[in-house]
Every structure is written in C-alpha cells, then in structure tokens.
Coordinates of C-alpha atoms and ligand atoms in Angstrom, one line a residue:
M88 CA 121.9 117.5 100.6
Q89 CA 121.4 115.6 103.8
V90 CA 117.6 114.6 104.6
L91 CA 116.4 112.8 107.8
V92 CA 114.1 110.5 107.2
T93 CA 112.3 109.3 110.4
G94 CA 110.5 106.5 110.6
G95 CA 112.6 105.6 107.3
A96 CA 112.9 101.3 108.3
G97 CA 108.8 101.5 107.3
Y98 CA 106.8 101.0 104.3
I99 CA 106.2 104.2 103.0
G100 CA 109.7 105.2 104.2
S101 CA 111.7 102.1 102.8
H102 CA 110.9 103.2 99.6
T103 CA 110.7 107.2 99.7
L104 CA 114.6 106.0 100.7
V105 CA 115.3 104.6 97.7
C106 CA 114.2 107.7 95.5
L107 CA 115.6 109.9 97.0
L108 CA 118.9 107.9 97.2
D109 CA 118.8 107.5 93.5
Q110 CA 118.3 111.2 93.1
G111 CA 121.6 111.4 95.0
Y112 CA 120.3 112.4 98.0
E113 CA 122.3 112.0 101.5
V114 CA 119.9 110.3 104.0
V115 CA 120.0 109.7 107.8
V116 CA 117.5 107.8 109.2
Y117 CA 116.0 107.7 112.5
D118 CA 113.6 104.8 113.6
N119 CA 112.8 102.6 116.9
L120 CA 111.9 99.8 115.1
I121 CA 108.3 99.3 116.3
N122 CA 106.7 99.2 113.2
A123 CA 109.6 97.7 110.8
S124 CA 113.0 95.6 110.6
A125 CA 116.5 96.9 110.1
E126 CA 116.3 94.8 107.3
A127 CA 114.4 96.3 105.4
L128 CA 117.1 98.9 105.0
S129 CA 119.5 96.5 104.7
R130 CA 117.5 95.7 101.7
V131 CA 117.5 99.1 100.4
E132 CA 121.1 99.6 100.6
K133 CA 121.1 96.4 97.9
L134 CA 118.8 98.0 95.9
T135 CA 120.6 101.4 95.7
G136 CA 124.1 100.3 96.1
K137 CA 124.4 103.3 98.8
T138 CA 124.9 103.1 102.6
I139 CA 122.5 104.5 105.5
D140 CA 123.3 106.1 108.1
F141 CA 120.6 104.4 110.4
V142 CA 120.5 105.7 114.1
Q143 CA 117.9 103.5 116.3
G144 CA 116.3 105.7 118.1
D145 CA 113.0 107.3 119.6
V146 CA 111.2 110.5 118.3
R147 CA 110.5 111.5 121.6
D148 CA 114.1 111.1 122.7
T149 CA 115.1 114.7 122.8
D150 CA 118.5 113.8 123.9
S151 CA 119.3 111.8 121.1
L152 CA 117.5 113.9 118.8
D153 CA 120.0 116.5 120.0
D154 CA 122.7 114.6 119.1
L155 CA 121.5 113.1 116.0
F156 CA 121.5 117.3 114.8
A157 CA 124.6 117.9 116.5
T158 CA 126.6 115.3 114.1
R159 CA 125.2 116.0 111.1
S160 CA 124.4 118.6 108.7
I161 CA 121.2 118.0 108.1
D162 CA 119.0 120.8 105.8
M163 CA 115.6 118.9 105.4
V164 CA 113.3 116.3 107.4
I165 CA 110.9 114.2 106.5
H166 CA 108.5 112.7 109.0
F167 CA 106.8 109.3 108.9
A168 CA 107.0 107.7 112.4
A169 CA 103.9 107.4 113.8
L170 CA 101.5 104.6 114.4
K171 CA 99.2 104.3 112.2
A172 CA 96.6 101.5 112.9
V173 CA 93.3 103.5 113.2
G174 CA 91.1 100.9 114.9
E175 CA 93.9 100.4 117.5
S176 CA 93.7 104.6 117.7
A177 CA 90.6 104.2 119.9
Q178 CA 91.5 101.8 122.0
C179 CA 95.0 103.5 123.3
P180 CA 94.5 107.2 122.4
L181 CA 96.7 108.4 125.1
E182 CA 99.4 106.1 122.8
Y183 CA 98.8 107.3 120.0
Y184 CA 98.1 111.0 120.9
Q185 CA 101.9 110.7 122.5
N186 CA 103.8 109.1 120.1
N187 CA 102.6 110.8 117.0
V188 CA 101.5 114.4 118.4
H189 CA 104.3 114.6 121.4
G190 CA 106.7 113.1 119.1
S191 CA 106.4 115.2 116.1
L192 CA 106.4 118.6 118.6
C193 CA 110.1 116.5 120.1
L194 CA 110.8 116.3 116.6
L195 CA 109.9 119.9 116.0
E196 CA 111.4 121.4 119.2
A197 CA 114.9 119.8 118.4
M198 CA 114.9 121.2 114.5
A199 CA 114.1 124.6 116.0
K200 CA 117.4 124.0 118.4
A201 CA 119.4 122.9 115.6
G202 CA 118.1 125.8 113.3
V203 CA 116.7 123.1 110.8
N204 CA 113.5 124.9 109.3
N205 CA 112.9 122.7 106.4
F206 CA 110.0 119.7 107.1
V207 CA 108.3 117.9 105.2
Y208 CA 105.1 115.5 107.5
S209 CA 103.1 112.2 106.7
S210 CA 99.5 113.6 107.2
S211 CA 96.5 111.7 105.6
A212 CA 94.2 112.2 103.9
T213 CA 91.7 111.3 106.8
V214 CA 92.1 115.1 108.0
Y215 CA 89.7 115.9 105.6
G216 CA 86.9 114.4 107.6
E217 CA 83.1 113.1 107.2
A218 CA 82.2 116.2 106.0
N219 CA 84.1 117.7 103.3
P220 CA 82.6 115.9 99.8
S221 CA 85.1 113.8 97.7
P222 CA 86.8 114.6 95.1
Y223 CA 89.2 116.4 98.4
V224 CA 90.5 119.6 97.8
E225 CA 93.7 121.7 99.5
T226 CA 91.1 124.9 99.9
M227 CA 88.7 122.7 101.9
N228 CA 88.4 123.3 105.8
L229 CA 90.8 120.6 107.7
G230 CA 87.7 118.1 109.0
S231 CA 87.2 116.5 112.5
P232 CA 88.2 113.0 112.0
S233 CA 86.7 110.5 113.9
S234 CA 89.9 108.2 115.2
P235 CA 92.6 109.4 117.6
Y236 CA 94.7 108.8 114.9
G237 CA 93.0 111.4 112.3
A238 CA 92.7 113.5 114.9
G239 CA 96.4 113.7 115.8
K240 CA 96.9 114.0 112.0
V241 CA 95.1 117.4 112.2
M242 CA 96.5 119.0 115.4
V243 CA 100.2 118.2 113.9
E244 CA 99.0 120.2 110.6
R245 CA 97.5 122.7 112.8
I246 CA 100.8 123.2 114.8
L247 CA 102.4 123.7 111.4
L248 CA 100.6 126.3 110.7
D249 CA 100.9 127.7 114.0
K250 CA 104.6 127.4 114.3
A251 CA 105.1 128.9 110.7
R252 CA 103.1 132.3 111.6
A253 CA 105.3 132.1 115.1
N254 CA 108.6 131.6 112.8
P255 CA 109.3 133.8 109.5
N256 CA 111.9 131.1 108.7
F257 CA 110.0 127.6 108.8
R258 CA 108.7 125.9 105.8
A259 CA 106.8 123.0 105.6
V260 CA 104.9 120.9 103.3
S261 CA 102.0 118.6 104.5
L262 CA 101.7 115.7 102.6
R263 CA 97.9 114.5 102.7
Y264 CA 98.1 110.6 101.2
F265 CA 95.3 109.0 100.1
N266 CA 95.5 105.2 99.8
P267 CA 99.4 103.7 98.9
I268 CA 99.4 100.0 98.1
G269 CA 102.2 97.9 95.9
A270 CA 105.8 97.4 96.8
H271 CA 109.3 98.6 94.5
P272 CA 108.9 96.3 91.6
S273 CA 111.6 94.5 92.5
G274 CA 109.7 92.7 95.0
D275 CA 112.8 93.2 97.9
I276 CA 111.5 95.8 99.6
G277 CA 107.2 95.9 100.7
E278 CA 104.6 96.4 103.3
D279 CA 105.3 94.1 106.6
P280 CA 102.1 94.1 108.7
T281 CA 102.5 92.6 111.9
G282 CA 99.7 90.1 112.8
I283 CA 96.1 90.4 111.0
P284 CA 96.2 93.6 108.3
N285 CA 93.7 96.2 108.9
N286 CA 94.4 97.3 105.2
L287 CA 92.7 95.9 102.0
L288 CA 95.5 94.9 100.1
P289 CA 98.4 93.1 102.8
F290 CA 95.0 91.0 103.5
I291 CA 94.3 90.5 99.8
T292 CA 98.1 89.5 99.2
Q293 CA 97.9 87.2 102.3
V294 CA 95.1 85.3 101.0
A295 CA 96.6 84.7 98.1
V296 CA 99.5 83.4 99.8
G297 CA 97.8 81.2 101.3
K298 CA 98.1 82.9 104.9
R299 CA 94.3 83.5 105.1
D300 CA 91.2 81.7 104.1
K301 CA 89.1 84.8 103.0
L302 CA 88.6 88.7 102.6
S303 CA 85.8 90.3 104.5
V304 CA 84.5 92.9 102.3
F305 CA 83.6 95.5 104.5
G306 CA 80.1 96.3 103.7
G307 CA 78.0 96.0 100.6
E308 CA 75.4 98.3 100.7
Y309 CA 76.9 101.9 100.2
S310 CA 75.9 104.4 97.6
T311 CA 78.7 103.6 95.2
S312 CA 78.6 102.2 91.7
D313 CA 78.9 98.6 93.1
G314 CA 78.2 99.2 96.9
T315 CA 81.4 98.6 98.5
C316 CA 83.5 101.4 99.9
V317 CA 85.7 103.4 97.1
R318 CA 89.2 104.9 97.7
D319 CA 91.9 106.6 95.5
Y320 CA 95.0 103.6 95.4
L321 CA 98.2 104.9 94.3
H322 CA 101.4 103.2 94.3
V323 CA 103.5 103.5 97.1
M324 CA 106.6 104.6 94.4
D325 CA 104.7 107.0 93.4
L326 CA 104.1 108.3 96.7
A327 CA 107.6 107.8 97.2
E328 CA 108.4 110.3 94.3
G329 CA 105.7 112.7 95.5
H330 CA 108.5 113.3 98.8
V331 CA 111.4 113.5 96.5
A332 CA 109.2 115.9 94.6
A333 CA 108.6 117.8 97.7
I334 CA 112.2 118.3 99.1
D335 CA 113.2 118.9 95.3
W336 CA 110.0 121.8 95.9
L337 CA 111.5 123.0 98.5
A338 CA 115.1 123.5 97.4
T339 CA 113.8 124.9 94.1
Q340 CA 112.0 128.2 96.2
P341 CA 114.4 129.7 98.9
S342 CA 111.8 132.7 99.1
F343 CA 109.0 130.2 100.2
R344 CA 107.8 130.4 103.8
G345 CA 105.5 129.0 105.8
V346 CA 103.1 125.5 105.2
E347 CA 101.8 124.0 102.1
A348 CA 99.8 121.4 101.6
F349 CA 99.4 119.0 99.0
N350 CA 97.2 116.1 97.8
L351 CA 98.9 112.7 97.1
G352 CA 96.2 110.8 95.5
T353 CA 95.8 109.4 91.5
G354 CA 92.4 111.3 91.6
N355 CA 90.2 107.9 90.9
G356 CA 88.1 106.5 93.1
I357 CA 88.2 102.4 93.1
S358 CA 85.7 100.4 95.0
V359 CA 86.8 97.3 96.6
L360 CA 85.5 94.7 94.5
E361 CA 87.2 96.4 91.8
I362 CA 90.6 96.3 93.6
I363 CA 89.6 92.1 93.9
A364 CA 89.1 92.0 90.2
S365 CA 92.1 93.9 89.3
F366 CA 94.2 91.9 92.0
E367 CA 92.2 88.8 90.2
A368 CA 93.2 89.7 86.5
A369 CA 96.7 90.9 87.6
T370 CA 97.8 87.4 88.9
T371 CA 95.5 84.8 87.7
L372 CA 95.0 84.2 91.2
K373 CA 91.0 83.8 92.7
I374 CA 90.0 85.8 96.3
A375 CA 88.2 84.3 98.3
Y376 CA 86.0 87.1 100.1
Q377 CA 82.5 87.7 102.0
I378 CA 80.8 90.9 102.0
V379 CA 80.1 91.6 105.9
E380 CA 79.0 94.6 108.0
P381 CA 80.3 97.9 107.4
R382 CA 83.5 99.3 109.6
A383 CA 82.9 101.3 112.1
G384 CA 84.1 104.9 111.1
D385 CA 84.6 103.8 107.1
L386 CA 83.0 106.6 105.4
P387 CA 81.7 105.5 102.0
A388 CA 83.9 107.6 99.5
F389 CA 86.8 109.5 98.9
W390 CA 89.5 110.5 96.6
A391 CA 91.6 112.9 95.5
N392 CA 91.9 116.2 93.4
A393 CA 95.5 116.0 92.3
E394 CA 95.9 119.1 90.6
K395 CA 97.7 121.3 93.4
A396 CA 100.8 118.7 93.3
S397 CA 100.8 118.5 89.5
N398 CA 100.7 122.0 88.9
V399 CA 103.0 123.2 91.7
M400 CA 105.2 120.6 92.4
N401 CA 105.4 118.8 89.1
W402 CA 104.3 115.2 90.7
R403 CA 101.6 113.0 89.4
A404 CA 101.2 109.4 90.3
K405 CA 101.8 107.8 87.2
R406 CA 101.5 103.6 87.7
S407 CA 98.3 101.7 86.6
L408 CA 96.4 99.8 89.2
D409 CA 97.8 96.3 87.2
E410 CA 101.2 97.6 88.1
M411 CA 100.0 98.6 91.6
M412 CA 98.4 94.8 92.0
E413 CA 102.1 93.2 90.6
D414 CA 104.2 94.4 92.4
A415 CA 102.1 93.9 95.8
W416 CA 101.6 90.5 94.7
R417 CA 105.9 90.4 93.9
W418 CA 106.3 91.5 96.9
Q419 CA 104.2 89.0 99.1
S420 CA 105.0 86.1 97.2
K421 CA 109.3 85.8 97.3
N422 CA 108.7 87.5 101.1
P423 CA 105.8 84.9 102.1
N424 CA 106.3 86.0 105.7
G425 CA 107.8 89.4 105.0
Y426 CA 110.9 90.5 106.5
S427 CA 111.3 87.7 109.2
Ligands
NAD131 P1 105.4 102.2 108.9 O1 104.6 101.9 110.1 O2 105.4 101.2 108.0 O3 106.0 103.6 109.0 C1 106.1 104.2 110.6 C2 107.8 103.8 110.5 O4 108.0 104.7 112.5 C3 108.1 102.5 111.8 O5 109.4 102.5 111.0 C4 108.0 102.5 113.2 O6 108.9 101.6 113.4 C5 108.7 104.3 113.0 N1 108.0 104.5 114.3 C6 107.0 104.8 114.5 N2 107.0 105.7 115.8 C7 108.4 106.0 116.4 C8 109.0 106.8 117.0 N3 108.5 107.2 118.5 N4 110.3 107.1 117.2 C9 110.8 106.6 115.6 N5 110.3 105.9 114.9 C10 109.1 105.5 114.8 O7 104.1 103.6 108.3 P2 104.0 103.1 107.0 O8 102.6 102.9 106.1 O9 105.0 103.9 106.3 O10 103.1 105.0 107.2 C11 104.3 106.4 107.6 C12 103.8 107.2 107.9 O11 102.4 107.9 106.7 C13 102.9 107.3 109.2 O12 103.2 108.8 109.7 C14 101.8 107.1 108.4 O13 100.7 107.5 109.8 C15 101.1 108.3 107.4 N6 100.4 107.4 106.6 C16 100.1 106.4 105.9 C17 99.3 106.2 105.3 C18 99.3 104.6 104.9 O14 98.1 104.1 104.4 N7 100.4 103.8 105.1 C19 98.5 106.9 104.5 C20 98.3 108.0 105.3 C21 99.6 108.3 106.4
UD1_132 C1 92.9 103.7 106.8 C2 92.3 104.7 107.3 C3 92.9 105.9 107.3 C4 94.8 105.6 107.0 C5 94.6 104.7 106.2 C6 96.0 104.0 106.3 C7 89.7 104.0 108.3 C8 88.8 104.9 108.3 N1 90.8 105.2 107.6 O1 91.9 103.7 105.3 O2 92.6 106.6 107.8 O3 95.2 106.5 106.6 O4 94.1 103.3 106.7 O5 96.5 103.7 107.2 O6 90.3 103.3 108.7 N2 88.5 96.8 103.2 C9 87.8 95.7 103.7 N3 88.0 94.9 104.1 C10 89.4 94.8 104.9 C11 90.1 95.5 104.7 C12 90.0 96.7 104.1 O7 86.5 95.7 102.6 O8 89.5 93.4 105.7 C13 88.1 98.2 103.2 C14 87.5 99.0 104.0 O9 86.4 99.5 103.9 C15 88.1 100.4 102.9 C16 89.5 100.1 101.7 O10 88.9 98.6 102.0 O11 86.7 100.3 102.1 C17 90.6 100.0 102.1 O12 90.6 100.1 103.5 P1 92.2 100.3 104.5 O13 93.0 99.6 103.5 O14 91.8 99.9 105.3 O15 92.2 102.3 104.0 P2 91.4 102.8 104.6 O16 90.1 102.7 105.4 O17 90.6 104.0 103.6

C-alpha cells in the first residue's frame, strides 16, 4: 500500500515515516521544506534501510499535486504539512489560513480528482477550545480556539465533515494530538525548531545543552497542583504509531465511510514543574528556570480521554515520561545544532 505523507520531513512526519516503513508501507513524501531539512529523510532512510520517494513541493501547488497523483498509485494520504507556531499565527493570520486551510483544500481537491478517498488529518487538542472541561472527549463539540492556527484546525475538521456528507466514498480520520515530545530512541531524528523554541521541551533541552541561559516558566499561579500549566505529554514515537494504527484501521474497515476523530494522548496531566523535575531526574542535569507572567492564550490545564483510540484502533501511548526525557536529551546532545 502506498501512503502519501505531506510534511513528512517535519518532526512528527519523520517519526511516522520510520513506523510506516518498518511496517512495510511504501511512502511518498511531499514537503516544501519550509520548516524541515532533507537530512531528516536521509536519516530515516538510514534508520529503516528503505528508500523514500521524496518530491519537494507545496500543497498549494495543484499542478504539482495532480502530477504526483497521476504518476503514483496512492491509496491513502497523511496530511501533516502546515505552519504550526501558534503565536506567529496571530501576527500573520492570512499566511496561516492560506497555508493550513487553503493548502488542505488543494490537497483534498487533488485527491478527489485522482479518486483517492482515504485521509488522515493532523488535528490538535486545540480544537476543543477554551470552554470544554478536561479530560477532553471526542463527543464534545468543537470549540472556538482563540488563535488563527487553532481556528484553522477547526475549519479543516469541519471541511472534512462536509466533504464526507457530500461524497459517500470519502473516509477520514482526524487525529487530535496532545503534546508530542521526545525523539526516536536512536537520537538520529528529533525536533529541530528554527530560532527560539516556542514549545517547552525543545526549550528545556536547549537550556541543558547550553544554547539558552534559562527557561521562563509561563505562569506560577494557575489553579493546578503546583500553580504551573498542566498538559498531556506523549512520546512522539507513540504518536507516530498512532498514525499507523489509523492507516491500519482504515485499511481493515472497508465499509467505513465518513470522518472519525481520535484523541492521541496518554490521559495524564503533567505540570511544567513536573516536566522540569522529570528531565532533571532522567538526565542528572540541572535546568535553570524562572517563573514569569503567563503566556497569552495558554489554558491552565488540559488532557485527553484516550479511551476511544484504544477501544477502536487498539492504540495506546506506551512510553514513560522517563523515556520521553531520555530520548529528547539523546537527540539534542547528539545534534546540538539540529540537522544543520
Ligand atoms: P513541522 O513544522 O515539524 O512539520 C510540518 C512540515 O510541513 C514541515 O516539514 C514543513 O516543511 C512542511 N510544510 C509546511 N507547509 C507546507 C506546504 N504548504 N507544503 C508542503 N509542505 C509544507 O511540524 P510538526 O510538529 O511535525 O507538525 C505536523 C502537523 O501536526 C502539523 O499539521 C501541526 O499543526 C500538527 N500538530 C503538531 C503538534 C505539535 O505539538 N508538534 C500538535 C498538534 C498538531
Ligand atoms: C501549543 C499550542 C497548541 C499546539 C502545540 C504544538 C498554544 C496556546 N497552544 O501547545 O495549539 O498544538 O503548541 O505546537 O500555544 N511553557 C513554558 N515555557 C516555555 C514554553 C512553554 O512554561 O518556554 C509552558 C506553556 O505555558 C505550556 C506548556 O509549557 O503550559 C507547554 O507549552 P507548549 O510546548 O508551547 O505547548 P502548548 O502551549 O500546550
């Protein structure tokens, strides 16, 4: 079976490629490399001993997509390609809607032309918005996330529902990721943010490797156990396996039509201070930090109800917080400057 992976050179995409190739899937990667390096793909090839069919291109380039579908026998599409900096999305909303929403529409149109009906979408816990209580369950209504990034994720989920209503052959899975962290246990692929990291773990590992002086902990007076924000962190390899579970599920449910959403999280809430303590325990390093003002748009606490993915797709996050920290650190210490 041939799987088209848009954004496959990125953080989650590259880890998913390892799992897909290990499971015997053929992959075609389509990525414009706006936030990734082709080196990630070379490393995936080395790790798996398999060759990747890579096409450099933009999901908004409809001619290039038509050509891609015409020259290959693609059965399923996993759509990772997107811009993902939440803060930046508030500064350049049009760029985010253009890339993430219009890009998804172009891809869905190219799929429709080519008669490809199987779609796995990279959604986010952010679609639950601010009003839903945790743990988030898939039966909750989609919320109204405050950022253009989050609003775009909701829009694409809605587009998928409408597309499925209009096209009785369409089959889609929306995977709502919680907070992926860590890296492949080899330390050869991992998260390689450009500039100052927005996300917690890359910032911590850059403090540990000496690239940043100290971590700013955003807010210390939330109504959580220790006053800092709580999230549901999961190992990126567990998340990657969640994509294989989704592909396998679609492949083994030929009569399924429509859209099914799944939370991909552990079901456990962990605070920022717990993350720091756990990184220090796993690596015996000290992380200098200071509690500062809350970050605009941050929710105090959210985590998943992860039962549906377990009951329906037989997927469960298996790796421990220690493994997440050890693997994140192995990647950062082996590659202090990422892929460059
Ligand atoms: P990433 O930036 O590492 O990967 C995205 C990839 O898409 C990059 O390789 C980039 O070059 C490519 N890309 C971007 N725009 C493109 C375009 N127009 N055409 C072709 N390629 C394009 O990000 P990631 O962390 O791997 O995230 C993957 C997906 O998961 C995104 O859709 C993101 O919104 C979603 N997501 C990520 C997280 C997270 O915490 N990392 C959480 C929830 C959802
Ligand atoms: C953010 C996005 C979410 C997106 C995800 C992955 C927001 C509100 N949410 O999730 O939509 O899917 O990134 O891109 O931006 N923290 C610090 N110091 C730091 C960095 C983070 O204290 O330097 C804290 C944050 O306040 C948060 C936690 O660490 O409580 C995790 O932050 P982060 O990794 O940015 O993820 P989210 O904010 O949960």
